[in-house]
Amino acid sequence: MPFYEADSQGVGGGLRSTIYTDPATAGSQAQLAADNFSLASSTSVASIVFQSFVVSSQPLDVAAQTLTFSVYPDAGGVPAGNPHNQPGPAIWSFTTLPTGPGVSFVTGGSPSVTRTELNLAAAGQALTLAPGNYWLVVNTVGTFANRIAWYGSGRGTGGFASLTVSSTGTGSWQPNNGFPGLAMRLNQSENCGAAWLAATSGDSGTAPANGSATVQLTASAGALTPGTYTTDICVASGPDGQRSLQRVSITMVVYDPENARKIPTLSNIALGVLGLLMAALGVIARRRPPQRRR
């Protein structure tokens, strides 16, 4: 489930984020981009998604020699370091091949968008962040001709940061307001569903524009012991279920068959209240003083 989400919809440009293998041709050693996100509570990151395009139109696995994901603490409104010549401050960094374990990417659309996702568990990584403000940097290593551009987003939080490392190795992060943010999504793990709950109408479907679709669920106590069971159903929309993930809480109470008959129902409660009222009226009637006849 995303705890930060901003896509590239409606945006046609981006920022370079590549460490160059041919700096003489590029005129710089690296050009990098970063965007920030904030956490109000401790969060385990399950996957990282970013949207980009290769300037040469080559596939990502051809254009990029390696792919690096890094998370840096905030340092006065910019990242505290960078993956090229100041990697030390990184809280977490992971370099892999574009075809490495846990990495998947798909390209499509017009303009062309490459959606790359790193599944941390599948890549053998783990990342839990304490509350605070952080910066995500994603970059490739490759030639200037095959540099990637990280798409901008109209749904960001008000800007991002960019860095050009000169041919002499100098340069610093600068705030950039070219877009409200960069196109990225950060997911955390959520427990969805349970063995006792099933979608009898199917677990996917299509709803018409501005319309709705009915989903039928079946809860089965089966061999469950008495108690209260709670789970969430997770509903997502968009391509590959990547957008608008929502949770709905479901609770099922399993009673002991031997004691189920002892559980008061609404009708039993009503009859009990009526009986008490009648008993009270009877007491009042018996306490009336006898009438004298004249």
mmCIF file of C-alpha atoms in Angstrom:
data_model
loop_
_atom_site.group_PDB
_atom_site.id
_atom_site.type_symbol
_atom_site.label_atom_id
_atom_site.label_comp_id
_atom_site.label_asym_id
_atom_site.label_seq_id
_atom_site.Cartn_x
_atom_site.Cartn_y
_atom_site.Cartn_z
ATOM 1 C CA MET A 1 0.000 0.000 0.000
ATOM 2 C CA PRO A 2 1.499 3.392 -0.968
ATOM 3 C CA PHE A 3 2.487 5.856 1.715
ATOM 4 C CA TYR A 4 3.694 8.294 -0.950
ATOM 5 C CA GLU A 5 2.366 8.415 -4.508
ATOM 6 C CA ALA A 6 2.875 10.899 -7.348
ATOM 7 C CA ASP A 7 2.617 9.839 -11.000
ATOM 8 C CA SER A 8 3.706 11.431 -14.270
ATOM 9 C CA GLN A 9 0.222 11.797 -15.715
ATOM 10 C CA GLY A 10 -0.022 15.003 -17.736
ATOM 11 C CA VAL A 11 3.724 15.710 -17.539
ATOM 12 C CA GLY A 12 5.928 15.445 -20.615
ATOM 13 C CA GLY A 13 9.401 16.071 -19.212
ATOM 14 C CA GLY A 14 11.807 15.134 -16.483
ATOM 15 C CA LEU A 15 15.226 15.577 -14.894
ATOM 16 C CA ARG A 16 18.425 13.726 -15.777
ATOM 17 C CA SER A 17 19.628 11.237 -13.177
ATOM 18 C CA THR A 18 22.702 9.439 -14.499
ATOM 19 C CA ILE A 19 26.356 9.051 -13.496
ATOM 20 C CA TYR A 20 28.237 9.280 -16.776
ATOM 21 C CA THR A 21 30.826 6.830 -18.042
ATOM 22 C CA ASP A 22 31.874 9.419 -20.652
ATOM 23 C CA PRO A 23 32.122 12.675 -18.652
ATOM 24 C CA ALA A 24 34.115 14.408 -21.399
ATOM 25 C CA THR A 25 31.184 13.990 -23.753
ATOM 26 C CA ALA A 26 28.593 14.812 -21.089
ATOM 27 C CA GLY A 27 30.475 17.892 -19.864
ATOM 28 C CA SER A 28 29.950 16.732 -16.278
ATOM 29 C CA GLN A 29 30.573 13.684 -14.147
ATOM 30 C CA ALA A 30 26.932 13.233 -13.150
ATOM 31 C CA GLN A 31 23.512 14.837 -13.184
ATOM 32 C CA LEU A 32 21.179 13.629 -10.446
ATOM 33 C CA ALA A 33 17.644 14.227 -9.197
ATOM 34 C CA ALA A 34 15.989 13.593 -5.813
ATOM 35 C CA ASP A 35 12.579 14.055 -4.238
ATOM 36 C CA ASN A 36 11.583 14.111 -0.589
ATOM 37 C CA PHE A 37 8.942 12.349 1.472
ATOM 38 C CA SER A 38 7.941 12.544 5.124
ATOM 39 C CA LEU A 39 6.953 9.830 7.604
ATOM 40 C CA ALA A 40 4.847 10.372 10.710
ATOM 41 C CA SER A 41 5.542 6.884 12.095
ATOM 42 C CA SER A 42 8.048 4.056 11.713
ATOM 43 C CA THR A 43 7.554 2.501 8.265
ATOM 44 C CA SER A 44 8.902 -0.625 6.576
ATOM 45 C CA VAL A 45 9.385 0.077 2.880
ATOM 46 C CA ALA A 46 8.167 -2.807 0.732
ATOM 47 C CA SER A 47 8.885 -1.467 -2.752
ATOM 48 C CA ILE A 48 10.021 1.635 -4.635
ATOM 49 C CA VAL A 49 8.618 2.691 -7.994
ATOM 50 C CA PHE A 50 9.844 5.502 -10.232
ATOM 51 C CA GLN A 51 8.839 6.608 -13.734
ATOM 52 C CA SER A 52 11.417 7.642 -16.310
ATOM 53 C CA PHE A 53 12.407 7.592 -19.967
ATOM 54 C CA VAL A 54 15.697 6.977 -21.765
ATOM 55 C CA VAL A 55 16.628 9.960 -23.939
ATOM 56 C CA SER A 56 17.959 7.674 -26.694
ATOM 57 C CA SER A 57 14.748 5.576 -26.592
ATOM 58 C CA GLN A 58 16.803 2.489 -25.801
ATOM 59 C CA PRO A 59 15.314 -0.067 -23.376
ATOM 60 C CA LEU A 60 16.375 0.522 -19.788
ATOM 61 C CA ASP A 61 18.367 -2.718 -19.574
ATOM 62 C CA VAL A 62 20.360 -1.663 -22.663
ATOM 63 C CA ALA A 63 20.873 1.975 -21.651
ATOM 64 C CA ALA A 64 21.799 1.424 -17.990
ATOM 65 C CA GLN A 65 24.857 -0.477 -16.849
ATOM 66 C CA THR A 66 23.573 -0.380 -13.266
ATOM 67 C CA LEU A 67 20.639 1.058 -11.348
ATOM 68 C CA THR A 68 20.991 2.554 -7.853
ATOM 69 C CA PHE A 69 18.319 3.356 -5.268
ATOM 70 C CA SER A 70 19.362 5.511 -2.291
ATOM 71 C CA VAL A 71 17.637 7.130 0.680
ATOM 72 C CA TYR A 72 19.285 10.131 2.352
ATOM 73 C CA PRO A 73 18.351 12.138 5.425
ATOM 74 C CA ASP A 74 17.314 15.753 4.959
ATOM 75 C CA ALA A 75 19.995 18.441 5.297
ATOM 76 C CA GLY A 76 18.356 21.841 5.278
ATOM 77 C CA GLY A 77 15.913 21.106 2.485
ATOM 78 C CA VAL A 78 18.185 18.974 0.246
ATOM 79 C CA PRO A 79 19.685 15.464 0.486
ATOM 80 C CA ALA A 80 22.602 15.060 2.905
ATOM 81 C CA GLY A 81 24.702 13.304 0.243
ATOM 82 C CA ASN A 82 24.681 11.829 -3.252
ATOM 83 C CA PRO A 83 25.502 8.415 -4.768
ATOM 84 C CA HIS A 84 28.381 9.715 -6.920
ATOM 85 C CA ASN A 85 30.956 11.444 -4.740
ATOM 86 C CA GLN A 86 29.277 11.666 -1.329
ATOM 87 C CA PRO A 87 27.534 8.331 -0.677
ATOM 88 C CA GLY A 88 28.464 8.113 2.999
ATOM 89 C CA PRO A 89 25.425 9.854 4.561
ATOM 90 C CA ALA A 90 22.982 7.469 2.861
ATOM 91 C CA ILE A 91 20.670 5.665 5.268
ATOM 92 C CA TRP A 92 20.301 2.920 2.690
ATOM 93 C CA SER A 93 21.612 2.360 -0.836
ATOM 94 C CA PHE A 94 21.282 -0.544 -3.245
ATOM 95 C CA THR A 95 22.925 -1.001 -6.644
ATOM 96 C CA THR A 96 21.747 -3.674 -9.033
ATOM 97 C CA LEU A 97 21.389 -4.574 -12.680
ATOM 98 C CA PRO A 98 18.169 -3.428 -14.384
ATOM 99 C CA THR A 99 17.428 -7.154 -14.747
ATOM 100 C CA GLY A 100 18.520 -8.045 -11.209
ATOM 101 C CA PRO A 101 16.410 -9.924 -8.642
ATOM 102 C CA GLY A 102 13.478 -7.871 -7.398
ATOM 103 C CA VAL A 103 13.660 -5.366 -10.283
ATOM 104 C CA SER A 104 10.908 -5.162 -12.871
ATOM 105 C CA PHE A 105 10.213 -2.555 -15.507
ATOM 106 C CA VAL A 106 7.647 -2.030 -18.222
ATOM 107 C CA THR A 107 7.570 0.622 -20.935
ATOM 108 C CA GLY A 108 4.477 1.921 -22.692
ATOM 109 C CA GLY A 109 2.151 4.800 -23.325
ATOM 110 C CA SER A 110 2.490 8.022 -25.260
ATOM 111 C CA PRO A 111 4.718 9.731 -24.348
ATOM 112 C CA SER A 112 6.700 6.631 -23.497
ATOM 113 C CA VAL A 113 6.990 5.927 -19.760
ATOM 114 C CA THR A 114 9.189 3.286 -18.156
ATOM 115 C CA ARG A 115 7.768 2.233 -14.810
ATOM 116 C CA THR A 116 10.537 0.583 -12.770
ATOM 117 C CA GLU A 117 9.880 -1.139 -9.455
ATOM 118 C CA LEU A 118 12.263 -2.525 -6.862
ATOM 119 C CA ASN A 119 10.732 -5.142 -4.567
ATOM 120 C CA LEU A 120 13.008 -4.974 -1.557
ATOM 121 C CA ALA A 121 12.287 -8.431 -0.160
ATOM 122 C CA ALA A 122 12.795 -10.102 -3.551
ATOM 123 C CA ALA A 123 16.081 -8.196 -3.895
ATOM 124 C CA GLY A 124 17.226 -9.383 -0.456
ATOM 125 C CA GLN A 125 16.886 -5.913 1.046
ATOM 126 C CA ALA A 126 15.135 -4.535 4.139
ATOM 127 C CA LEU A 127 14.496 -0.893 4.949
ATOM 128 C CA THR A 128 12.652 0.473 7.995
ATOM 129 C CA LEU A 129 12.611 4.237 8.454
ATOM 130 C CA ALA A 130 11.927 6.168 11.639
ATOM 131 C CA PRO A 131 9.623 9.210 11.555
ATOM 132 C CA GLY A 132 11.252 12.086 9.702
ATOM 133 C CA ASN A 133 11.971 13.719 6.361
ATOM 134 C CA TYR A 134 13.899 11.785 3.703
ATOM 135 C CA TRP A 135 15.102 12.040 0.111
ATOM 136 C CA LEU A 136 14.941 9.330 -2.547
ATOM 137 C CA VAL A 137 17.605 9.325 -5.267
ATOM 138 C CA VAL A 138 17.343 6.904 -8.199
ATOM 139 C CA ASN A 139 20.058 6.935 -10.839
ATOM 140 C CA THR A 140 21.668 4.877 -13.573
ATOM 141 C CA VAL A 141 25.278 4.531 -14.654
ATOM 142 C CA GLY A 142 25.666 4.906 -18.403
ATOM 143 C CA THR A 143 26.672 7.081 -21.316
ATOM 144 C CA PHE A 144 25.500 10.610 -21.906
ATOM 145 C CA ALA A 145 23.593 9.461 -25.000
ATOM 146 C CA ASN A 146 21.737 6.836 -22.943
ATOM 147 C CA ARG A 147 21.029 9.055 -19.909
ATOM 148 C CA ILE A 148 17.691 8.633 -18.191
ATOM 149 C CA ALA A 149 15.276 11.397 -17.295
ATOM 150 C CA TRP A 150 13.190 10.967 -14.155
ATOM 151 C CA TYR A 151 9.697 12.169 -15.013
ATOM 152 C CA GLY A 152 8.251 15.150 -13.181
ATOM 153 C CA SER A 153 4.886 14.945 -11.445
ATOM 154 C CA GLY A 154 2.041 17.378 -10.979
ATOM 155 C CA ARG A 155 1.200 15.670 -7.676
ATOM 156 C CA GLY A 156 4.379 16.353 -5.739
ATOM 157 C CA THR A 157 4.717 18.226 -2.491
ATOM 158 C CA GLY A 158 6.174 21.449 -3.901
ATOM 159 C CA GLY A 159 9.483 20.848 -5.631
ATOM 160 C CA PHE A 160 12.486 18.534 -5.575
ATOM 161 C CA ALA A 161 16.279 18.806 -5.807
ATOM 162 C CA SER A 162 18.782 18.515 -8.644
ATOM 163 C CA LEU A 163 22.576 18.223 -8.753
ATOM 164 C CA THR A 164 25.205 18.601 -11.471
ATOM 165 C CA VAL A 165 28.663 17.281 -10.574
ATOM 166 C CA SER A 166 31.114 19.223 -12.722
ATOM 167 C CA SER A 167 34.021 17.737 -14.631
ATOM 168 C CA THR A 168 36.230 18.683 -11.652
ATOM 169 C CA GLY A 169 33.965 16.881 -9.183
ATOM 170 C CA THR A 170 32.311 19.925 -7.620
ATOM 171 C CA GLY A 171 28.638 20.748 -7.246
ATOM 172 C CA SER A 172 25.873 20.771 -4.681
ATOM 173 C CA TRP A 173 22.189 19.978 -4.485
ATOM 174 C CA GLN A 174 19.885 22.839 -5.421
ATOM 175 C CA PRO A 175 16.136 23.187 -4.761
ATOM 176 C CA ASN A 176 14.234 22.852 -8.042
ATOM 177 C CA ASN A 177 10.661 23.997 -8.663
ATOM 178 C CA GLY A 178 10.454 22.946 -12.292
ATOM 179 C CA PHE A 179 7.718 20.488 -11.271
ATOM 180 C CA PRO A 180 5.759 20.026 -8.040
ATOM 181 C CA GLY A 181 7.750 16.817 -7.617
ATOM 182 C CA LEU A 182 9.109 13.709 -9.323
ATOM 183 C CA ALA A 183 7.088 10.678 -10.382
ATOM 184 C CA MET A 184 7.547 8.027 -7.708
ATOM 185 C CA ARG A 185 5.656 5.735 -5.422
ATOM 186 C CA LEU A 186 6.774 4.245 -2.102
ATOM 187 C CA ASN A 187 4.913 1.224 -0.778
ATOM 188 C CA GLN A 188 4.642 -0.321 2.636
ATOM 189 C CA SER A 189 3.444 -3.822 3.460
ATOM 190 C CA GLU A 190 -0.181 -4.261 4.492
ATOM 191 C CA ASN A 191 -2.006 -7.397 5.581
ATOM 192 C CA CYS A 192 -4.927 -7.835 3.199
ATOM 193 C CA GLY A 193 -7.451 -10.648 3.298
ATOM 194 C CA ALA A 194 -7.701 -13.837 5.318
ATOM 195 C CA ALA A 195 -8.334 -17.515 4.737
ATOM 196 C CA TRP A 196 -11.893 -17.161 6.107
ATOM 197 C CA LEU A 197 -12.849 -14.431 3.624
ATOM 198 C CA ALA A 198 -13.323 -14.901 -0.122
ATOM 199 C CA ALA A 199 -14.662 -12.854 -3.031
ATOM 200 C CA THR A 200 -17.388 -15.033 -4.500
ATOM 201 C CA SER A 201 -17.949 -12.651 -7.412
ATOM 202 C CA GLY A 202 -14.282 -12.679 -8.433
ATOM 203 C CA ASP A 203 -11.340 -10.629 -7.235
ATOM 204 C CA SER A 204 -11.213 -8.241 -10.199
ATOM 205 C CA GLY A 205 -13.498 -6.568 -12.693
ATOM 206 C CA THR A 206 -14.353 -3.383 -14.548
ATOM 207 C CA ALA A 207 -16.579 -0.564 -13.377
ATOM 208 C CA PRO A 208 -18.042 1.876 -15.926
ATOM 209 C CA ALA A 209 -16.956 5.510 -15.898
ATOM 210 C CA ASN A 210 -18.636 7.308 -12.990
ATOM 211 C CA GLY A 211 -20.343 4.028 -12.145
ATOM 212 C CA SER A 212 -19.892 1.169 -9.718
ATOM 213 C CA ALA A 213 -19.443 -2.588 -9.622
ATOM 214 C CA THR A 214 -20.708 -4.990 -6.954
ATOM 215 C CA VAL A 215 -18.300 -7.283 -5.134
ATOM 216 C CA GLN A 216 -19.730 -10.176 -3.132
ATOM 217 C CA LEU A 217 -17.822 -11.583 -0.191
ATOM 218 C CA THR A 218 -18.309 -14.816 1.732
ATOM 219 C CA ALA A 219 -17.117 -15.234 5.318
ATOM 220 C CA SER A 220 -16.742 -18.813 6.556
ATOM 221 C CA ALA A 221 -16.115 -19.806 10.172
ATOM 222 C CA GLY A 222 -14.989 -23.275 9.112
ATOM 223 C CA ALA A 223 -12.909 -24.846 11.878
ATOM 224 C CA LEU A 224 -12.115 -21.518 13.538
ATOM 225 C CA THR A 225 -12.253 -21.401 17.305
ATOM 226 C CA PRO A 226 -14.652 -18.939 18.978
ATOM 227 C CA GLY A 227 -13.420 -15.375 18.934
ATOM 228 C CA THR A 228 -13.326 -12.149 16.965
ATOM 229 C CA TYR A 229 -11.507 -12.097 13.638
ATOM 230 C CA THR A 230 -10.626 -8.892 11.782
ATOM 231 C CA THR A 231 -8.968 -8.331 8.443
ATOM 232 C CA ASP A 232 -8.872 -5.776 5.658
ATOM 233 C CA ILE A 233 -9.916 -6.127 2.073
ATOM 234 C CA CYS A 234 -7.718 -4.055 -0.222
ATOM 235 C CA VAL A 235 -9.207 -2.495 -3.329
ATOM 236 C CA ALA A 236 -7.015 -0.990 -6.035
ATOM 237 C CA SER A 237 -7.635 0.535 -9.444
ATOM 238 C CA GLY A 238 -5.631 1.536 -12.489
ATOM 239 C CA PRO A 239 -3.055 -0.419 -14.515
ATOM 240 C CA ASP A 240 -1.753 -3.408 -12.551
ATOM 241 C CA GLY A 241 -3.686 -2.166 -9.511
ATOM 242 C CA GLN A 242 -1.111 0.566 -8.940
ATOM 243 C CA ARG A 243 -3.467 3.403 -8.030
ATOM 244 C CA SER A 244 -5.874 4.419 -5.289
ATOM 245 C CA LEU A 245 -5.389 1.435 -3.016
ATOM 246 C CA GLN A 246 -8.023 1.565 -0.290
ATOM 247 C CA ARG A 247 -8.687 -0.649 2.720
ATOM 248 C CA VAL A 248 -12.028 -1.732 4.158
ATOM 249 C CA SER A 249 -12.087 -3.417 7.565
ATOM 250 C CA ILE A 250 -14.095 -6.648 7.946
ATOM 251 C CA THR A 251 -14.902 -8.246 11.323
ATOM 252 C CA MET A 252 -16.374 -11.701 11.936
ATOM 253 C CA VAL A 253 -17.403 -13.020 15.365
ATOM 254 C CA VAL A 254 -17.362 -16.805 15.828
ATOM 255 C CA TYR A 255 -19.486 -18.100 18.731
ATOM 256 C CA ASP A 256 -19.251 -21.392 20.589
ATOM 257 C CA PRO A 257 -22.210 -23.505 19.342
ATOM 258 C CA GLU A 258 -22.925 -24.647 22.903
ATOM 259 C CA ASN A 259 -23.190 -21.080 24.140
ATOM 260 C CA ALA A 260 -24.704 -19.476 21.063
ATOM 261 C CA ARG A 261 -28.242 -20.097 22.327
ATOM 262 C CA LYS A 262 -27.410 -18.200 25.509
ATOM 263 C CA ILE A 263 -26.435 -15.042 23.648
ATOM 264 C CA PRO A 264 -29.278 -12.525 24.002
ATOM 265 C CA THR A 265 -30.945 -11.501 20.774
ATOM 266 C CA LEU A 266 -32.855 -8.326 20.090
ATOM 267 C CA SER A 267 -36.193 -10.115 20.420
ATOM 268 C CA ASN A 268 -35.198 -11.752 23.706
ATOM 269 C CA ILE A 269 -34.083 -8.414 25.091
ATOM 270 C CA ALA A 270 -37.391 -6.823 24.031
ATOM 271 C CA LEU A 271 -39.408 -9.585 25.699
ATOM 272 C CA GLY A 272 -37.334 -9.271 28.842
ATOM 273 C CA VAL A 273 -37.922 -5.541 29.036
ATOM 274 C CA LEU A 274 -41.648 -6.048 28.442
ATOM 275 C CA GLY A 275 -41.750 -8.633 31.243
ATOM 276 C CA LEU A 276 -40.060 -6.253 33.637
ATOM 277 C CA LEU A 277 -42.546 -3.525 32.763
ATOM 278 C CA MET A 278 -45.486 -5.844 33.321
ATOM 279 C CA ALA A 279 -44.058 -7.015 36.631
ATOM 280 C CA ALA A 280 -43.600 -3.425 37.711
ATOM 281 C CA LEU A 281 -47.190 -2.573 36.750
ATOM 282 C CA GLY A 282 -48.385 -5.583 38.692
ATOM 283 C CA VAL A 283 -46.556 -4.420 41.768
ATOM 284 C CA ILE A 284 -48.048 -0.971 41.383
ATOM 285 C CA ALA A 285 -51.509 -2.453 40.928
ATOM 286 C CA ARG A 286 -51.170 -4.551 44.071
ATOM 287 C CA ARG A 287 -50.113 -1.528 46.056
ATOM 288 C CA ARG A 288 -53.246 0.456 45.216
ATOM 289 C CA PRO A 289 -55.346 1.026 48.313
ATOM 290 C CA PRO A 290 -58.736 -0.734 48.249
ATOM 291 C CA GLN A 291 -61.685 1.389 47.075
ATOM 292 C CA ARG A 292 -64.470 2.000 49.622
ATOM 293 C CA ARG A 293 -68.044 1.574 48.530
ATOM 294 C CA ARG A 294 -70.583 4.135 49.442
#
